CSV table of C-alpha atoms in Angstrom, one decimal:
chain,number,residue,atom,x,y,z
A,29,ILE,CA,0.0,0.0,0.0
A,30,ASP,CA,2.8,2.4,0.9
A,31,ILE,CA,4.7,1.8,-2.3
A,32,VAL,CA,1.6,2.2,-4.6
A,33,SER,CA,0.5,5.3,-2.6
A,34,ALA,CA,3.9,6.9,-3.0
A,35,LEU,CA,3.8,6.7,-6.7
A,36,GLY,CA,1.6,9.8,-6.8
A,37,ILE,CA,-0.6,8.6,-9.7
A,38,VAL,CA,-3.5,7.2,-7.7
A,39,ASP,CA,-6.1,8.9,-5.7
A,40,GLU,CA,-6.4,6.2,-3.1
A,41,VAL,CA,-5.2,2.6,-2.5
A,42,VAL,CA,-7.9,0.2,-1.2
A,43,ILE,CA,-7.3,-3.4,-0.1
A,44,ASP,CA,-9.5,-5.7,-2.0
A,45,ARG,CA,-9.9,-9.4,-1.0
A,46,SER,CA,-13.1,-10.0,-3.0
A,47,GLU,CA,-13.4,-12.2,-6.1
A,48,ASP,CA,-16.4,-10.1,-7.2
A,49,LYS,CA,-14.8,-6.9,-8.7
A,50,LEU,CA,-18.2,-5.5,-9.7
A,51,ALA,CA,-19.4,-5.6,-6.1
A,52,VAL,CA,-16.2,-3.8,-5.1
A,53,TRP,CA,-16.7,-1.2,-7.8
A,54,GLN,CA,-20.3,-0.7,-6.6
A,55,GLN,CA,-19.1,0.0,-3.1
A,56,ARG,CA,-16.2,2.2,-4.2
A,57,PRO,CA,-16.2,3.1,-7.9
A,58,PHE,CA,-12.8,3.1,-9.7
A,59,ASP,CA,-11.6,3.9,-13.2
A,60,ALA,CA,-9.1,1.1,-13.8
A,61,ILE,CA,-8.2,-2.3,-12.6
A,62,LEU,CA,-4.7,-3.8,-13.0
A,63,LYS,CA,-4.1,-7.5,-13.7
A,64,GLY,CA,-1.1,-9.5,-14.7
A,65,SER,CA,-0.9,-10.4,-18.4
A,66,ASP,CA,-1.3,-14.1,-17.4
A,67,TRP,CA,-5.0,-13.2,-17.2
A,68,GLN,CA,-5.1,-11.8,-20.7
A,69,GLY,CA,-6.9,-14.0,-23.2
A,70,THR,CA,-8.2,-16.4,-20.6
A,71,PRO,CA,-11.8,-17.1,-19.8
A,72,LYS,CA,-11.4,-15.4,-16.4
A,73,GLY,CA,-9.8,-12.4,-18.1
A,74,TYR,CA,-12.6,-12.1,-20.7
A,75,ARG,CA,-15.2,-12.2,-17.9
A,76,LEU,CA,-13.4,-9.5,-16.0
A,77,GLU,CA,-13.1,-7.3,-19.1
A,78,ARG,CA,-16.7,-7.8,-20.0
A,79,THR,CA,-17.9,-7.0,-16.5
A,80,MET,CA,-15.7,-4.0,-15.9
A,81,THR,CA,-16.0,-2.4,-19.4
A,82,ASP,CA,-19.8,-2.5,-19.0
A,83,VAL,CA,-19.4,0.0,-16.1
A,84,GLY,CA,-16.7,2.0,-17.8
A,85,VAL,CA,-13.7,0.5,-16.0
A,86,GLU,CA,-10.5,0.0,-18.0
A,87,VAL,CA,-8.7,-3.4,-17.5
A,88,VAL,CA,-5.0,-2.8,-17.7
A,89,TYR,CA,-2.6,-5.7,-18.1
A,90,PHE,CA,0.9,-5.4,-16.9
A,91,PRO,CA,3.7,-7.9,-17.9
A,92,TYR,CA,3.5,-11.1,-15.8
A,93,THR,CA,6.8,-12.0,-14.3
A,94,ARG,CA,7.2,-15.6,-13.2
A,95,HIS,CA,9.7,-14.7,-10.5
A,96,THR,CA,7.7,-11.8,-9.1
A,97,SER,CA,4.3,-13.3,-8.5
A,98,SER,CA,1.7,-11.7,-6.2
A,99,SER,CA,0.7,-15.2,-5.2
A,100,MET,CA,4.3,-16.0,-4.2
A,101,LEU,CA,4.6,-12.7,-2.4
A,102,ARG,CA,1.3,-13.3,-0.4
A,103,ALA,CA,2.5,-16.8,0.5
A,104,PHE,CA,5.9,-15.4,1.7
A,105,LEU,CA,4.2,-12.7,3.8
A,106,THR,CA,1.7,-15.1,5.3
A,107,GLU,CA,4.5,-17.4,6.3
A,108,GLY,CA,6.1,-14.5,8.1
A,109,GLY,CA,8.9,-14.2,5.7
A,110,SER,CA,10.4,-17.5,6.7
A,111,GLY,CA,10.6,-18.7,3.0
A,112,GLU,CA,9.6,-22.2,4.2
């Protein structure tokens, strides 16, 4: 949160743990959603694009990096940084 906030290009950083991005948008409207390019061209990505563009939200894909995975980062942080 601190890193993204410090970029100065966002109005607010909100933690989102919901699978339903439309419900999140209805509670706190946003203009863009960022996803790794591993979502692009997949059924899940197409559903997200369809749902979000219907309410005017841009889906932005950023290059997926196998060695810098948000899933791996979450697992590392959940384990308390032990790496085990």
